[in-house]
Amino acid sequence: MDKYKIVKTEDGKWLVLTRDYFWQKWHPYLDADGNPVVRGTIEDALAAIKDCDVLLKGPTTTPMGGTMESANVTLRRELDLYANVRPVSIPEEGIDWIFYRENTEGEYVLGSRGVELPGLAMDFKVTTDSGTERIARAAFEYAKNNGKTRVSIVTKANIMKKTDGKFARIAREIAASEYPTLTVEDWYIDIMTAKLVDTRGRSDFQVFLLPNLYGDISAGSAYRALSKDPKGYEFLQCHLIRNFKNQPLIEDHLRYTVTPMINI
């Protein structure tokens, strides 16, 4: 299916149009002078979003490289969407997982502000006490209130000793002092990724607590690996953003359709 087409206007000018994926309508993409056509500003979009009680958001795309910030990152920062909650349930295999991904820190908070020099490039990773504490408590509270007994903290603290080390340490301290009935364990992201696709014992996992990047990768991998239609993930996924009576907003992941393999 073509995404772009060129048309000639009544006054003899040429326009580049792009097709809206969901509604299948054509909109101006480049004007007659080759300039991008802006259909509303980020400020307009944020103002409209903040006026809503519930927002259903489809996936967005961010260009590779450059300095353009992700629309998702902007939205999460502006609305303080600190918890990205992704459930995966496959009753016939005994799988009932829920991923609590920290959603406003890590590599994403300064991802468009790295430094590139001749022969060298650096990006930044941010972990704060307050950011870690609130996502940890969100995961532990969910486990306590929903009959879950096992929470897996997933990091790469053996390599990222300062940032991931802080995340794991704070989460363990909160669990020990405030949630002593929960079984809380540490896993490295590479080992956990293998465990999620290993049918021997993966159903024992219940709640996952992860920093931003690892939560993105592992939950997305779980969807793709377990779904009968892994290619459909990108455009079946949608997000429900809800406001809980002046509480920080939560970003829940849903799907338009439910397959026999995954109920989300």
One Martini backbone bead per residue (centre of mass of N, CA, C, O) as a GRO file, in nm:
protein
  264
    1MET     BB    1   0.094   0.038   0.025
    2ASP     BB    2   0.078   0.357  -0.030
    3LYS     BB    3   0.204   0.657   0.142
    4TYR     BB    4   0.263   0.822  -0.125
    5LYS     BB    5   0.173   1.121  -0.325
    6ILE     BB    6   0.134   1.302  -0.634
    7VAL     BB    7  -0.019   1.623  -0.691
    8LYS     BB    8  -0.225   1.843  -0.887
    9THR     BB    9  -0.331   2.147  -0.882
   10GLU     BB   10  -0.531   2.393  -1.015
   11ASP     BB   11  -0.262   2.597  -1.018
   12GLY     BB   12  -0.010   2.383  -1.094
   13LYS     BB   13   0.072   2.248  -0.837
   14TRP     BB   14   0.272   2.045  -0.623
   15LEU     BB   15   0.193   1.762  -0.409
   16VAL     BB   16   0.257   1.590  -0.106
   17LEU     BB   17   0.113   1.292   0.007
   18THR     BB   18  -0.029   1.130   0.298
   19ARG     BB   19  -0.125   0.836   0.462
   20ASP     BB   20  -0.353   0.742   0.684
   21TYR     BB   21  -0.356   0.445   0.829
   22PHE     BB   22  -0.638   0.422   0.973
   23TRP     BB   23  -0.829   0.613   0.774
   24GLN     BB   24  -0.728   0.639   0.474
   25LYS     BB   25  -0.614   0.936   0.441
   26TRP     BB   26  -0.527   1.230   0.275
   27HIS     BB   27  -0.232   1.441   0.330
   28PRO     BB   28  -0.032   1.688   0.358
   29TYR     BB   29   0.336   1.694   0.347
   30LEU     BB   30   0.413   1.880   0.100
   31ASP     BB   31   0.460   2.160  -0.043
   32ALA     BB   32   0.534   2.342  -0.328
   33ASP     BB   33   0.830   2.411  -0.175
   34GLY     BB   34   0.904   2.150   0.020
   35ASN     BB   35   0.748   2.187   0.284
   36PRO     BB   36   0.637   2.100   0.569
   37VAL     BB   37   0.322   2.002   0.694
   38VAL     BB   38   0.159   2.142   0.966
   39ARG     BB   39  -0.092   1.971   1.187
   40GLY     BB   40   0.002   2.100   1.431
   41THR     BB   41   0.123   2.129   1.745
   42ILE     BB   42   0.249   2.016   2.033
   43GLU     BB   43   0.089   2.213   2.207
   44ASP     BB   44  -0.187   2.139   2.095
   45ALA     BB   45  -0.182   1.841   2.173
   46LEU     BB   46  -0.135   1.875   2.481
   47ALA     BB   47  -0.387   2.042   2.538
   48ALA     BB   48  -0.589   1.822   2.448
   49ILE     BB   49  -0.492   1.598   2.637
   50LYS     BB   50  -0.533   1.759   2.915
   51ASP     BB   51  -0.859   1.768   2.853
   52CYS     BB   52  -0.856   1.472   2.922
   53ASP     BB   53  -0.935   1.163   3.084
   54VAL     BB   54  -0.890   0.985   2.817
   55LEU     BB   55  -0.624   0.812   2.633
   56LEU     BB   56  -0.589   0.685   2.299
   57LYS     BB   57  -0.275   0.551   2.182
   58GLY     BB   58  -0.082   0.511   1.929
   59PRO     BB   59   0.176   0.455   1.747
   60THR     BB   60   0.508   0.585   1.705
   61THR     BB   61   0.766   0.755   1.512
   62THR     BB   62   1.128   0.764   1.520
   63PRO     BB   63   1.395   0.878   1.398
   64MET     BB   64   1.704   0.792   1.314
   65GLY     BB   65   1.876   0.985   1.472
   66GLY     BB   66   1.969   1.277   1.559
   67THR     BB   67   1.746   1.526   1.761
   68MET     BB   68   1.475   1.402   1.769
   69GLU     BB   69   1.216   1.367   1.973
   70SER     BB   70   1.014   1.164   2.112
   71ALA     BB   71   0.677   1.158   2.149
   72ASN     BB   72   0.668   0.969   2.392
   73VAL     BB   73   0.869   1.120   2.573
   74THR     BB   74   0.717   1.385   2.581
   75LEU     BB   75   0.453   1.276   2.702
   76ARG     BB   76   0.574   1.150   2.961
   77ARG     BB   77   0.691   1.411   3.073
   78GLU     BB   78   0.440   1.605   3.070
   79LEU     BB   79   0.258   1.365   3.237
   80ASP     BB   80   0.414   1.175   3.421
   81LEU     BB   81   0.463   0.864   3.300
   82TYR     BB   82   0.609   0.645   3.515
   83ALA     BB   83   0.411   0.398   3.433
   84ASN     BB   84   0.464   0.099   3.248
   85VAL     BB   85   0.197  -0.126   3.176
   86ARG     BB   86   0.245  -0.487   3.098
   87PRO     BB   87   0.040  -0.742   3.003
   88VAL     BB   88   0.058  -1.115   3.018
   89SER     BB   89  -0.177  -1.374   2.899
   90ILE     BB   90  -0.162  -1.753   2.923
   91PRO     BB   91  -0.352  -1.986   3.048
   92GLU     BB   92  -0.258  -2.258   2.896
   93GLU     BB   93   0.056  -2.183   3.023
   94GLY     BB   94   0.047  -2.014   3.304
   95ILE     BB   95   0.053  -1.711   3.210
   96ASP     BB   96   0.099  -1.413   3.443
   97TRP     BB   97   0.202  -1.111   3.349
   98ILE     BB   98   0.378  -0.804   3.473
   99PHE     BB   99   0.505  -0.491   3.364
  100TYR     BB  100   0.727  -0.256   3.534
  101ARG     BB  101   0.808   0.043   3.379
  102GLU     BB  102   1.016   0.283   3.375
  103ASN     BB  103   0.916   0.607   3.196
  104THR     BB  104   1.133   0.883   3.263
  105GLU     BB  105   1.417   0.754   3.239
  106GLY     BB  106   1.723   0.683   3.166
  107GLU     BB  107   1.792   0.690   2.824
  108TYR     BB  108   1.539   0.886   2.751
  109VAL     BB  109   1.572   1.170   2.891
  110LEU     BB  110   1.864   1.216   2.697
  111GLY     BB  111   1.857   1.086   2.399
  112SER     BB  112   1.883   1.380   2.225
  113ARG     BB  113   2.169   1.481   2.410
  114GLY     BB  114   2.413   1.392   2.301
  115VAL     BB  115   2.759   1.317   2.211
  116GLU     BB  116   2.943   1.416   1.909
  117LEU     BB  117   3.255   1.309   1.789
  118PRO     BB  118   3.533   1.238   1.648
  119GLY     BB  119   3.518   0.896   1.714
  120LEU     BB  120   3.272   0.991   1.920
  121ALA     BB  121   3.001   0.869   2.140
  122MET     BB  122   2.743   0.996   2.375
  123ASP     BB  123   2.528   0.888   2.626
  124PHE     BB  124   2.256   0.891   2.869
  125LYS     BB  125   2.194   0.796   3.220
  126VAL     BB  126   1.905   0.803   3.446
  127THR     BB  127   1.896   0.777   3.815
  128THR     BB  128   1.658   0.804   4.074
  129ASP     BB  129   1.520   0.777   4.373
  130SER     BB  130   1.225   0.869   4.316
  131GLY     BB  131   1.179   0.704   4.055
  132THR     BB  132   1.232   0.424   4.182
  133GLU     BB  133   1.034   0.427   4.421
  134ARG     BB  134   0.760   0.452   4.260
  135ILE     BB  135   0.788   0.197   4.080
  136ALA     BB  136   0.829  -0.006   4.304
  137ARG     BB  137   0.564   0.046   4.458
  138ALA     BB  138   0.376  -0.019   4.225
  139ALA     BB  139   0.459  -0.317   4.197
  140PHE     BB  140   0.417  -0.407   4.495
  141GLU     BB  141   0.121  -0.325   4.519
  142TYR     BB  142   0.016  -0.508   4.303
  143ALA     BB  143   0.105  -0.772   4.428
  144LYS     BB  144  -0.041  -0.745   4.703
  145ASN     BB  145  -0.343  -0.681   4.567
  146ASN     BB  146  -0.313  -0.964   4.354
  147GLY     BB  147  -0.173  -1.231   4.474
  148LYS     BB  148   0.130  -1.181   4.463
  149THR     BB  149   0.478  -1.316   4.539
  150ARG     BB  150   0.654  -1.231   4.274
  151VAL     BB  151   0.952  -1.026   4.216
  152SER     BB  152   1.139  -0.902   3.932
  153ILE     BB  153   1.452  -0.764   3.908
  154VAL     BB  154   1.569  -0.587   3.611
  155THR     BB  155   1.914  -0.573   3.514
  156LYS     BB  156   2.279  -0.442   3.480
  157ALA     BB  157   2.455  -0.419   3.763
  158ASN     BB  158   2.736  -0.551   3.673
  159ILE     BB  159   2.784  -0.292   3.475
  160MET     BB  160   2.566  -0.071   3.575
  161LYS     BB  161   2.652   0.028   3.880
  162LYS     BB  162   2.509   0.301   3.934
  163THR     BB  163   2.223   0.289   3.806
  164ASP     BB  164   2.136  -0.011   3.838
  165GLY     BB  165   2.234  -0.035   4.126
  166LYS     BB  166   2.034   0.167   4.244
  167PHE     BB  167   1.771   0.038   4.155
  168ALA     BB  168   1.809  -0.237   4.301
  169ARG     BB  169   1.861  -0.135   4.588
  170ILE     BB  170   1.601   0.026   4.637
  171ALA     BB  171   1.403  -0.202   4.582
  172ARG     BB  172   1.502  -0.392   4.807
  173GLU     BB  173   1.457  -0.199   5.047
  174ILE     BB  174   1.152  -0.166   5.013
  175ALA     BB  175   1.078  -0.464   5.032
  176ALA     BB  176   1.199  -0.521   5.318
  177SER     BB  177   1.033  -0.281   5.476
  178GLU     BB  178   0.721  -0.300   5.318
  179TYR     BB  179   0.741  -0.620   5.168
  180PRO     BB  180   0.807  -0.907   5.331
  181THR     BB  181   0.611  -1.124   5.171
  182LEU     BB  182   0.786  -1.092   4.932
  183THR     BB  183   0.947  -1.223   4.650
  184VAL     BB  184   1.274  -1.094   4.582
  185GLU     BB  185   1.459  -1.068   4.270
  186ASP     BB  186   1.753  -1.094   4.077
  187TRP     BB  187   1.813  -0.986   3.732
  188TYR     BB  188   1.940  -1.017   3.421
  189ILE     BB  189   1.847  -0.922   3.110
  190ASP     BB  190   1.971  -1.155   2.944
  191ILE     BB  191   1.857  -1.388   3.114
  192MET     BB  192   1.556  -1.307   3.110
  193THR     BB  193   1.509  -1.323   2.806
  194ALA     BB  194   1.556  -1.630   2.799
  195LYS     BB  195   1.334  -1.711   3.008
  196LEU     BB  196   1.078  -1.610   2.845
  197VAL     BB  197   1.138  -1.851   2.610
  198ASP     BB  198   1.138  -2.064   2.837
  199THR     BB  199   0.921  -2.326   2.911
  200ARG     BB  200   1.102  -2.382   3.169
  201GLY     BB  201   0.947  -2.178   3.416
  202ARG     BB  202   0.803  -1.908   3.313
  203SER     BB  203   0.529  -1.938   3.485
  204ASP     BB  204   0.662  -1.835   3.765
  205PHE     BB  205   0.629  -1.566   3.679
  206GLN     BB  206   0.482  -1.228   3.750
  207VAL     BB  207   0.661  -0.969   3.840
  208PHE     BB  208   0.808  -0.681   3.679
  209LEU     BB  209   1.108  -0.479   3.741
  210LEU     BB  210   1.208  -0.191   3.536
  211PRO     BB  211   1.381  -0.014   3.354
  212ASN     BB  212   1.321   0.142   3.071
  213LEU     BB  213   1.473  -0.020   2.845
  214TYR     BB  214   1.419  -0.311   2.949
  215GLY     BB  215   1.110  -0.289   2.940
  216ASP     BB  216   1.086  -0.245   2.639
  217ILE     BB  217   1.229  -0.505   2.541
  218SER     BB  218   1.097  -0.740   2.708
  219ALA     BB  219   0.795  -0.686   2.652
  220GLY     BB  220   0.817  -0.681   2.343
  221SER     BB  221   0.934  -0.968   2.321
  222ALA     BB  222   0.698  -1.116   2.448
  223TYR     BB  223   0.488  -1.047   2.243
  224ARG     BB  224   0.633  -1.160   1.992
  225ALA     BB  225   0.697  -1.454   2.095
  226LEU     BB  226   0.377  -1.524   2.182
  227SER     BB  227   0.258  -1.443   1.928
  228LYS     BB  228   0.092  -1.534   1.629
  229ASP     BB  229   0.135  -1.205   1.539
  230PRO     BB  230   0.420  -1.038   1.551
  231LYS     BB  231   0.382  -0.824   1.314
  232GLY     BB  232   0.120  -0.686   1.462
  233TYR     BB  233   0.222  -0.525   1.707
  234GLU     BB  234   0.272  -0.227   1.620
  235PHE     BB  235  -0.051  -0.183   1.518
  236LEU     BB  236  -0.210  -0.309   1.775
  237GLN     BB  237  -0.097  -0.123   1.959
  238CYS     BB  238  -0.205   0.046   2.260
  239HIS     BB  239  -0.282   0.329   2.471
  240LEU     BB  240  -0.378   0.386   2.814
  241ILE     BB  241  -0.457   0.700   2.965
  242ARG     BB  242  -0.485   0.768   3.314
  243ASN     BB  243  -0.674   0.940   3.570
  244PHE     BB  244  -0.621   0.919   3.934
  245LYS     BB  245  -0.712   1.151   4.117
  246ASN     BB  246  -0.425   1.319   4.092
  247GLN     BB  247  -0.255   1.108   4.005
  248PRO     BB  248  -0.027   0.972   3.854
  249LEU     BB  249   0.012   0.863   3.554
  250ILE     BB  250  -0.087   0.580   3.354
  251GLU     BB  251   0.054   0.332   3.128
  252ASP     BB  252  -0.136   0.128   2.940
  253HIS     BB  253  -0.138  -0.185   2.769
  254LEU     BB  254  -0.303  -0.265   2.476
  255ARG     BB  255  -0.542  -0.415   2.244
  256TYR     BB  256  -0.753  -0.445   1.984
  257THR     BB  257  -0.676  -0.748   1.995
  258VAL     BB  258  -0.743  -1.098   2.068
  259THR     BB  259  -0.565  -1.378   2.120
  260PRO     BB  260  -0.513  -1.701   2.223
  261MET     BB  261  -0.219  -1.626   2.333
  262ILE     BB  262  -0.310  -1.317   2.403
  263ASN     BB  263  -0.422  -1.126   2.689
  264ILE     BB  264  -0.465  -0.750   2.690
   0.00000   0.00000   0.00000
